[in-house]
PDB file of C-alpha atoms and ligand atoms in Angstrom:
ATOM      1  CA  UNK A   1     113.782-187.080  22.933  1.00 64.00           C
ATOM      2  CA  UNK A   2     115.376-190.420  23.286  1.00 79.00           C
ATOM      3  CA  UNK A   3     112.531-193.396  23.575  1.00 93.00           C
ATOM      4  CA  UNK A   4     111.661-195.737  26.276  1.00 97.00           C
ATOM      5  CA  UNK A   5     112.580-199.661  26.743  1.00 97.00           C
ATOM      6  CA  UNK A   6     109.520-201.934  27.521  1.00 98.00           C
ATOM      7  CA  UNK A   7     111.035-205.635  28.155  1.00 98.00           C
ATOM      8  CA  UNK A   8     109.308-208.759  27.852  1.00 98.00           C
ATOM      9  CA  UNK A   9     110.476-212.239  29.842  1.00 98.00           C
ATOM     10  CA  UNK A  10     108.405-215.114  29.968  1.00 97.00           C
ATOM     11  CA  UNK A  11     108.798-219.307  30.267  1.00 95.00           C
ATOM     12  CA  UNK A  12     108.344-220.170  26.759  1.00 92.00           C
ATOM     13  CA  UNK A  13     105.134-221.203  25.909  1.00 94.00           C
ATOM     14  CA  UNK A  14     103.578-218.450  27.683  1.00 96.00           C
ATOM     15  CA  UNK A  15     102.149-216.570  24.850  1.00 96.00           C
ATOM     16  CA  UNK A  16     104.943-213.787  25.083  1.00 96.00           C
ATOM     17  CA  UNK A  17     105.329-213.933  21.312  1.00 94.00           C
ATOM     18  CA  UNK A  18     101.417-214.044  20.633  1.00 96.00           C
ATOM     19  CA  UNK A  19     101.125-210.568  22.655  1.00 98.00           C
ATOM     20  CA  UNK A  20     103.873-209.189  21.429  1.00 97.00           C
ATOM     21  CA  UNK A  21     102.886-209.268  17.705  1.00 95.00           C
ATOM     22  CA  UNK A  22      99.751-207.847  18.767  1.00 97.00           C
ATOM     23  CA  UNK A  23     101.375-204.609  20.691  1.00 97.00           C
ATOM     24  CA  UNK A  24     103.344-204.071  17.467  1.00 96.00           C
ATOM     25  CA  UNK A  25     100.224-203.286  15.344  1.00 96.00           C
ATOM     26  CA  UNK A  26      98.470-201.073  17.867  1.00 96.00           C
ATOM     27  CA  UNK A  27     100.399-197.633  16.594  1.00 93.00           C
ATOM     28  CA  UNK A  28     102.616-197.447  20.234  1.00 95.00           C
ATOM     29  CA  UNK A  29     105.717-196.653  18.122  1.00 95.00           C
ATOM     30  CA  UNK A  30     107.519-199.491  19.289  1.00 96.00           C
ATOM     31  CA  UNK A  31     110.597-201.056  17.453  1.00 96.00           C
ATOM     32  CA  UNK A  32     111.268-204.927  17.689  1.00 96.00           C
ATOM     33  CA  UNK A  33     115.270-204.553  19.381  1.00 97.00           C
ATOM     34  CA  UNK A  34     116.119-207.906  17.031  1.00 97.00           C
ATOM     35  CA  UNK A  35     118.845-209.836  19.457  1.00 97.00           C
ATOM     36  CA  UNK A  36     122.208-211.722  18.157  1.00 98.00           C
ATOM     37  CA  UNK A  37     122.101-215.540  18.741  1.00 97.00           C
ATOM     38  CA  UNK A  38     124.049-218.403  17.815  1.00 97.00           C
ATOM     39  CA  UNK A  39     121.747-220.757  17.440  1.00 93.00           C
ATOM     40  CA  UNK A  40     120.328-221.757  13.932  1.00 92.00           C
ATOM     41  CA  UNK A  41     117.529-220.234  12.576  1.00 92.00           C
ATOM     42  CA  UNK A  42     114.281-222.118  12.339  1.00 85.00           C
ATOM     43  CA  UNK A  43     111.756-222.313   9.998  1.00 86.00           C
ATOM     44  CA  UNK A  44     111.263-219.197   7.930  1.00 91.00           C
ATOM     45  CA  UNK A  45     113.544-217.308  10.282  1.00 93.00           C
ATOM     46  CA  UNK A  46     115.832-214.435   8.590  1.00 95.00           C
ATOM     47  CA  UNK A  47     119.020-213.142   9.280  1.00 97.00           C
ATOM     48  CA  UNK A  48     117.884-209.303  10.556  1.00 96.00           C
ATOM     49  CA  UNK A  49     114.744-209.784  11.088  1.00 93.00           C
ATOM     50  CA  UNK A  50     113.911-212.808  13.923  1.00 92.00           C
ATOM     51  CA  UNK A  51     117.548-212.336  15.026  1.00 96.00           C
ATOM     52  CA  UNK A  52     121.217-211.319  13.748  1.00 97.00           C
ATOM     53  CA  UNK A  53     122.541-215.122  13.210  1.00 98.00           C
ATOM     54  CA  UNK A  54     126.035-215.327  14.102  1.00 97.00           C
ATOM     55  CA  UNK A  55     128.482-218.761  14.574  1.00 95.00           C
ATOM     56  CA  UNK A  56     129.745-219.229  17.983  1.00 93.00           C
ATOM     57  CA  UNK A  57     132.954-217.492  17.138  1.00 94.00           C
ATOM     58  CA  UNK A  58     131.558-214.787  15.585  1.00 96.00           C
ATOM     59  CA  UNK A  59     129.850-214.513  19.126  1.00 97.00           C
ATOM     60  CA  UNK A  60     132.574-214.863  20.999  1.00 95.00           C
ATOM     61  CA  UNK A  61     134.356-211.840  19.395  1.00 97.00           C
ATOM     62  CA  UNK A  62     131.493-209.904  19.910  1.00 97.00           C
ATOM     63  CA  UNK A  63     132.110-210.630  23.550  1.00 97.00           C
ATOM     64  CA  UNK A  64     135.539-209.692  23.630  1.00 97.00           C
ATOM     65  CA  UNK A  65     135.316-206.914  21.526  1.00 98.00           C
ATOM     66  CA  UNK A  66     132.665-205.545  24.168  1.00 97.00           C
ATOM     67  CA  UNK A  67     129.224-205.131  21.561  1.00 97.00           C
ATOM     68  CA  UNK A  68     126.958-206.361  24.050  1.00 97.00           C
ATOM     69  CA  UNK A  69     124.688-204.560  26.127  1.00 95.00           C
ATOM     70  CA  UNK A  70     123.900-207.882  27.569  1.00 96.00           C
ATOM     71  CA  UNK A  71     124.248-211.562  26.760  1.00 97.00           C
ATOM     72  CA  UNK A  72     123.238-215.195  28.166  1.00 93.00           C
ATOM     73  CA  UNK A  73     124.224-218.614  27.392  1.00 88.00           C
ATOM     74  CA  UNK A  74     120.485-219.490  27.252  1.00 76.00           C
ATOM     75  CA  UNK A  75     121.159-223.240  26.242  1.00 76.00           C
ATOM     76  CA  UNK A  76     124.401-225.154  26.418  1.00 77.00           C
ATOM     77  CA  UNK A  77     126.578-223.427  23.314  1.00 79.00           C
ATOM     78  CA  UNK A  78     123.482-221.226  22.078  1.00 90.00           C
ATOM     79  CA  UNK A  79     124.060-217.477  22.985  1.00 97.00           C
ATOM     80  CA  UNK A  80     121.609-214.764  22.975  1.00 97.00           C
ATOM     81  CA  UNK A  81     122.533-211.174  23.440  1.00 97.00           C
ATOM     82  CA  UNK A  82     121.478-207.583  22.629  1.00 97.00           C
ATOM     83  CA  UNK A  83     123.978-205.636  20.686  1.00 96.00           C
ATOM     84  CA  UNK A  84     124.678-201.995  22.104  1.00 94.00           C
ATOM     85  CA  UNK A  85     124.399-200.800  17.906  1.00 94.00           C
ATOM     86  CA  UNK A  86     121.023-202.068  17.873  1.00 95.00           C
ATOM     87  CA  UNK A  87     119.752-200.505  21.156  1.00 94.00           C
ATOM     88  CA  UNK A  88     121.326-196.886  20.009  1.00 92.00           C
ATOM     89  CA  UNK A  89     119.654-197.411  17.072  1.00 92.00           C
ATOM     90  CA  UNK A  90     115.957-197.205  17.882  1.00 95.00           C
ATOM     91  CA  UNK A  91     116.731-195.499  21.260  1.00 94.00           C
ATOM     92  CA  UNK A  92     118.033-192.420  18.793  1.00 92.00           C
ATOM     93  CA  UNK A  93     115.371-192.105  16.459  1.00 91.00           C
ATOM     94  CA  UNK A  94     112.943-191.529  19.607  1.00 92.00           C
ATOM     95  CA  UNK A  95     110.929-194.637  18.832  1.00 95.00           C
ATOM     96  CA  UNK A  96     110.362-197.164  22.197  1.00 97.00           C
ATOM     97  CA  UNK A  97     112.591-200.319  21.665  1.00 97.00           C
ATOM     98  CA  UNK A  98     110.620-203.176  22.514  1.00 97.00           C
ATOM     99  CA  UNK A  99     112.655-206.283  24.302  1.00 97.00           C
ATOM    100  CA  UNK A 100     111.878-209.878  24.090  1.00 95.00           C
ATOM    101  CA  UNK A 101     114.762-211.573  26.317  1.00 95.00           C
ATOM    102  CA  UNK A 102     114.861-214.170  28.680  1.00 93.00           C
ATOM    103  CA  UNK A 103     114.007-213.843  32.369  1.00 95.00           C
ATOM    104  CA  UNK A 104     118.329-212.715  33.671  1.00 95.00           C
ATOM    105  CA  UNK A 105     118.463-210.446  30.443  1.00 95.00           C
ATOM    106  CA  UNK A 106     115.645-209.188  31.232  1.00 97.00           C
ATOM    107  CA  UNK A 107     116.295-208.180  35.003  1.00 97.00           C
ATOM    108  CA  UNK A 108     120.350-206.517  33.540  1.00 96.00           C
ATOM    109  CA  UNK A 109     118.205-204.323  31.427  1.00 97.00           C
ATOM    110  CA  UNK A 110     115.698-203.115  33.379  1.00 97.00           C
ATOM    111  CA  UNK A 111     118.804-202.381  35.958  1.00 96.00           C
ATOM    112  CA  UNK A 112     120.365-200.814  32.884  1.00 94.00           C
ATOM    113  CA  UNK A 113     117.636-198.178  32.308  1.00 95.00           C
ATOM    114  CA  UNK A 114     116.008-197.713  35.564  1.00 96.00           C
ATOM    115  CA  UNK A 115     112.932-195.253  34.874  1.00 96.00           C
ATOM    116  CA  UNK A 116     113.172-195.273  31.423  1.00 96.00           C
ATOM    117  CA  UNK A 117     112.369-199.112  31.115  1.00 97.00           C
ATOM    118  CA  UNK A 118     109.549-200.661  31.633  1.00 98.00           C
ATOM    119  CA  UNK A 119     109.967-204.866  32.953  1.00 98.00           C
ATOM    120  CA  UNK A 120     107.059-207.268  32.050  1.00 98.00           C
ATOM    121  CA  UNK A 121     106.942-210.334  32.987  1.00 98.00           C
ATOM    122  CA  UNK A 122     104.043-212.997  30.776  1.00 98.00           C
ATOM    123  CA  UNK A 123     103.497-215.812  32.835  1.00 97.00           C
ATOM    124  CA  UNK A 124     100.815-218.697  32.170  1.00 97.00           C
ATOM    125  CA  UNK A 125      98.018-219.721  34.373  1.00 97.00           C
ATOM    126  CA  UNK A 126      99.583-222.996  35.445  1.00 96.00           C
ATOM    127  CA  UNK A 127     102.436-225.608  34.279  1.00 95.00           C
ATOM    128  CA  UNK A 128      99.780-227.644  32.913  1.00 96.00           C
ATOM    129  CA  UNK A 129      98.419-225.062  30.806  1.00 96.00           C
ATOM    130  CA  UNK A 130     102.217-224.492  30.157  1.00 96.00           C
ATOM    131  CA  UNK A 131     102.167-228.294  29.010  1.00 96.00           C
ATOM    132  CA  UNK A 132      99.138-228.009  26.690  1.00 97.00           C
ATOM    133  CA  UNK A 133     100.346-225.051  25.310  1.00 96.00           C
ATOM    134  CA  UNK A 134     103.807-226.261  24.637  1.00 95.00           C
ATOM    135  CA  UNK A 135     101.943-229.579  22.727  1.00 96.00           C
ATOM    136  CA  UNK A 136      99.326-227.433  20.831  1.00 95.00           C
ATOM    137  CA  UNK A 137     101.905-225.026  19.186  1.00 92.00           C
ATOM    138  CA  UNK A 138     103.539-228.175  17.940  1.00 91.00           C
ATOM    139  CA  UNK A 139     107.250-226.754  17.007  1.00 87.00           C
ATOM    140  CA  UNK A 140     108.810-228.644  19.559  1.00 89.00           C
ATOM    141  CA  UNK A 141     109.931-232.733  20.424  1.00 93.00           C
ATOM    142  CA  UNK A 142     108.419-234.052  23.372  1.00 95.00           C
ATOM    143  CA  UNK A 143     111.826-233.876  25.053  1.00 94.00           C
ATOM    144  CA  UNK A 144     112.113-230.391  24.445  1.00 92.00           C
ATOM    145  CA  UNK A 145     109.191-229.516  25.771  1.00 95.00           C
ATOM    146  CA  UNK A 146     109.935-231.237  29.299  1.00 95.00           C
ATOM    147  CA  UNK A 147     113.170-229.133  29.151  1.00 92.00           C
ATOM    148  CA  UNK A 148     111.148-226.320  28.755  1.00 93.00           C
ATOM    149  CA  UNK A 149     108.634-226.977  31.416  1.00 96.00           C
ATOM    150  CA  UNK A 150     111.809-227.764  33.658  1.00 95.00           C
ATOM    151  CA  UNK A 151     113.053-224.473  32.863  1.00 93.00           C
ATOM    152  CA  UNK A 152     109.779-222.671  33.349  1.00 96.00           C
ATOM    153  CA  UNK A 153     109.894-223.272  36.693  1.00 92.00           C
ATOM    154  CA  UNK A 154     113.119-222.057  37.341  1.00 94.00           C
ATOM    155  CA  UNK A 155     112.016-218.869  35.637  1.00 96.00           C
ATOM    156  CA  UNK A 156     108.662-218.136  37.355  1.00 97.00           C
ATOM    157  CA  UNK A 157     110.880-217.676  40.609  1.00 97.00           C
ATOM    158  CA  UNK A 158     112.197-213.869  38.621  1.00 97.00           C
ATOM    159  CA  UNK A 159     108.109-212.391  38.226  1.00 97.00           C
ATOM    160  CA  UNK A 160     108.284-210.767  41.382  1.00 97.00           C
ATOM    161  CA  UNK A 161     111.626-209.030  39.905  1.00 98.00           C
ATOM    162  CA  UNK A 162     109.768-207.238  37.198  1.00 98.00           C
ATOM    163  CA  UNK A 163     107.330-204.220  37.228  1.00 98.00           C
ATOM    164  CA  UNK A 164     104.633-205.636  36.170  1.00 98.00           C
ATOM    165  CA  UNK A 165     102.806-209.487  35.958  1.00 98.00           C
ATOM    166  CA  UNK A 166     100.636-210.622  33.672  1.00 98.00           C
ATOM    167  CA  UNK A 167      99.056-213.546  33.995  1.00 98.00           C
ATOM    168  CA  UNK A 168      98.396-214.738  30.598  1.00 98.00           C
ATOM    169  CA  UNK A 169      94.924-217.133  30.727  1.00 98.00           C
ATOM    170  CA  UNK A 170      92.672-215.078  28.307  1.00 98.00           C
ATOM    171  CA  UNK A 171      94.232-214.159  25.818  1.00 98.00           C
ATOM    172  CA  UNK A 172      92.182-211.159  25.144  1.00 98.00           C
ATOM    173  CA  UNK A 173      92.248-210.395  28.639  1.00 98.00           C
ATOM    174  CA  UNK A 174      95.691-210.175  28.857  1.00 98.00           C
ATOM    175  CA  UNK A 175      96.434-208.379  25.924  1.00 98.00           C
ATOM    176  CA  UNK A 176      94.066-205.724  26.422  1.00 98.00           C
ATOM    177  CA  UNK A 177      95.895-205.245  30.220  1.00 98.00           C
ATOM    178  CA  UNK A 178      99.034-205.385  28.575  1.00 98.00           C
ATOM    179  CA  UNK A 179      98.106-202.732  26.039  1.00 98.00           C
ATOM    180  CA  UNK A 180      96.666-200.426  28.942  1.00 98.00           C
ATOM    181  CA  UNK A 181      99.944-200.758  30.935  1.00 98.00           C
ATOM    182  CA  UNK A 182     102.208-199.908  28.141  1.00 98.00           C
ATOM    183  CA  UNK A 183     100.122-196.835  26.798  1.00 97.00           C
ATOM    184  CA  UNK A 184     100.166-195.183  31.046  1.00 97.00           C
ATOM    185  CA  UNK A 185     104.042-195.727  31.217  1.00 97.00           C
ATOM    186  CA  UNK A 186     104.902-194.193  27.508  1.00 96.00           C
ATOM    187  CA  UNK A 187     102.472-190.852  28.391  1.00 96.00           C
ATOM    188  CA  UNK A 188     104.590-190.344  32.066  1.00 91.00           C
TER     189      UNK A 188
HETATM  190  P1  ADP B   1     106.056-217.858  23.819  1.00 88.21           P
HETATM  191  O1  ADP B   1     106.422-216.789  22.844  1.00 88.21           O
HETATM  192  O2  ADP B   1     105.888-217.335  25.205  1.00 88.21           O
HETATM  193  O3  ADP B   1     106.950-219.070  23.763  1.00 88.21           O
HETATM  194  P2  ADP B   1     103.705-218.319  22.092  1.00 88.21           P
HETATM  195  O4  ADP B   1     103.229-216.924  21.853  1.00 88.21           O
HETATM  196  O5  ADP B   1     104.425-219.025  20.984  1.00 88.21           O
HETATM  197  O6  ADP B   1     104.586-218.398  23.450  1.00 88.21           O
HETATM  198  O7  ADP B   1     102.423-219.167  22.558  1.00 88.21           O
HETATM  199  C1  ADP B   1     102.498-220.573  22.770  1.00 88.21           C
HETATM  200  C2  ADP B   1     101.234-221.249  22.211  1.00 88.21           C
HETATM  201  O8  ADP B   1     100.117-220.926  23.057  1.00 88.21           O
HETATM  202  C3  ADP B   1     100.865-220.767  20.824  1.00 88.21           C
HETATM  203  O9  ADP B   1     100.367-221.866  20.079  1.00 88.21           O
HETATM  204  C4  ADP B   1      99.755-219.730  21.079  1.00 88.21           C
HETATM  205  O10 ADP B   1      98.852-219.628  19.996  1.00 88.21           O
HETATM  206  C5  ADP B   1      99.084-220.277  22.333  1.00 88.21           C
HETATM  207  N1  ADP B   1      98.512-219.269  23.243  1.00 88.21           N
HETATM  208  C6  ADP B   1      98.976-218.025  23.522  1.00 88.21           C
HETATM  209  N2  ADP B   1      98.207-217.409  24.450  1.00 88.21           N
HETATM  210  C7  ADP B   1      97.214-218.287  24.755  1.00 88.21           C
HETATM  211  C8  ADP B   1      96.085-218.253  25.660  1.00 88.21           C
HETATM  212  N3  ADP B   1      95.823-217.180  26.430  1.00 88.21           N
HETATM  213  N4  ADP B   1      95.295-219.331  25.719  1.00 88.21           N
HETATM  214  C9  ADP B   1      95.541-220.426  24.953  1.00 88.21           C
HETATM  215  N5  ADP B   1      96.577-220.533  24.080  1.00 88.21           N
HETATM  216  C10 ADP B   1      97.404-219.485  23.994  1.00 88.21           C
HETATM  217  P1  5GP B   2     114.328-218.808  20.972  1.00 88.21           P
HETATM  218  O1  5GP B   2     115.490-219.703  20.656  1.00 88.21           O
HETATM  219  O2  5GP B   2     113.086-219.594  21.304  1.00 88.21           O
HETATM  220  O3  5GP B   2     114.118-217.747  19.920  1.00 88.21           O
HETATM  221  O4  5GP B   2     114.698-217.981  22.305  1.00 88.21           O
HETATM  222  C1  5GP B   2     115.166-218.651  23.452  1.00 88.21           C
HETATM  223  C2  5GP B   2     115.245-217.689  24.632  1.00 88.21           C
HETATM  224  O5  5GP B   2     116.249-216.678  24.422  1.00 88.21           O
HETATM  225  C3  5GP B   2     113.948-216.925  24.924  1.00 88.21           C
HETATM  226  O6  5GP B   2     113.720-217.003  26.348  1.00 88.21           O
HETATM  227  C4  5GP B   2     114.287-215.519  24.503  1.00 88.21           C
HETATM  228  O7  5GP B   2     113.519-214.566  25.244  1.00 88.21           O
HETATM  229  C5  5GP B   2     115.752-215.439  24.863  1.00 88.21           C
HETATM  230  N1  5GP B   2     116.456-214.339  24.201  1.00 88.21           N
HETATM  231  C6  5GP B   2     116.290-213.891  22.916  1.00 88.21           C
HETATM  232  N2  5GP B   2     117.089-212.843  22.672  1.00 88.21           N
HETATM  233  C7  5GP B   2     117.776-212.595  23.827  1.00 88.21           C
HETATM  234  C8  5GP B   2     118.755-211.603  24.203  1.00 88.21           C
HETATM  235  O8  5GP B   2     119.157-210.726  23.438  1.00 88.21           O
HETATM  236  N3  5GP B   2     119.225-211.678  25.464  1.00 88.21           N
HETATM  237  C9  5GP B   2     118.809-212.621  26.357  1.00 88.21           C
HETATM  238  N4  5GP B   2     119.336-212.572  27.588  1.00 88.21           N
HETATM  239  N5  5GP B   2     117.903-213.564  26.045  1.00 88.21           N
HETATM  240  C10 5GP B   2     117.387-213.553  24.794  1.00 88.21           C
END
């Protein structure tokens, strides 16, 4: 039997990542679905694992050569996009592919799948939380993280879009709701 979708969208900063790498050691049989993106990697980042790196014209072709389930200019010249290959992939196996896309990706493929997708939205308890988060994780200029915060609340106008809302304040809390959520939809 083919597997399910669960997407994640969240302003960044959330804690979308933090849960995330938590559902993917609790035995759900979930496979990361590891996104194309032009941008550079950072830090430690690998090519097939974080993301497949591509240039911008690599990209591009990937466009026209129609490889994308879906794709997003997220910042000015930096594409993201989930390649149809990768998707078939896990979906084939009959392991659940697990999304983490930003907040318009996420709403084309919950469209895409209907019933067999599950949409989650992580959102924080407040933009000052946002803030303090942001600061505390530390990978990111101060200028940065007011175009994030900017963005954020742009994005928190799509939660009412998705399935399901989680409002991400303790961290255990939300986790453990999370967790519940995903194990109900994958036994319907
Ligand atoms: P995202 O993937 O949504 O950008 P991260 O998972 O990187 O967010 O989390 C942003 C920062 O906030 C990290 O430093 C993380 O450890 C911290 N964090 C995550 N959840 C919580 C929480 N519930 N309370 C306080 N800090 C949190
Ligand atoms: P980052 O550069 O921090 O890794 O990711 C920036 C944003 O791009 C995040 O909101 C992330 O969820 C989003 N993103 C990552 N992969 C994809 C994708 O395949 N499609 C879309 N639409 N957004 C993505």
């Amino acid at each position: 039997m083919a597997g399910k979708v669960i997407i994640f969208s969240a302003p960044s900063g959330s804690g979308k990542s933090t849960i995330i790498n938590y559902l993917l050691q609790q035995n759900l049989d979930l496979e990361f679905s590891i996104s194309a993106t032009s941008r550079e990697p950072r830090g430690s980042e690998q090519h097939g694992v974080e993301y497949y790196f591509l240039t911008p014209d690599e990209f591009r072709s990937r466009i026209a050569n129609d490889h994308f389930l879906e794709y997003e200019e997220v910042y000015t010249d930096k594409f993201y996009g989930t390649l149809k290959s990768e998707v078939e992939r896990i979906l084939q196996t009959g392991h659940n592919a697990l999304f983490d896309v930003d907040v318009v990706g996420g709403c084309n493929i919950k469209q895409y799948y209907g019933k067999q997708a599950l949409s989650i939205f992580i959102q924080p308890p407040g933009i000052e939380e946002l803030r303090k988060r942001l600061i505390g994780r530390g990978t990111d200029s101060a200028e940065v993280i007011e175009s994030r915060i900017a963005k954020a609340e742009f994005e928190l106008g799509f939660a009412a879009k998705f399935d399901i809302v989680i409002t991400n304040d303790k961290l255990e809390t939300a986790q453990q709701e999370t967790l519940q959520q995903i194990k109900k939809f994958l036994a319907e």
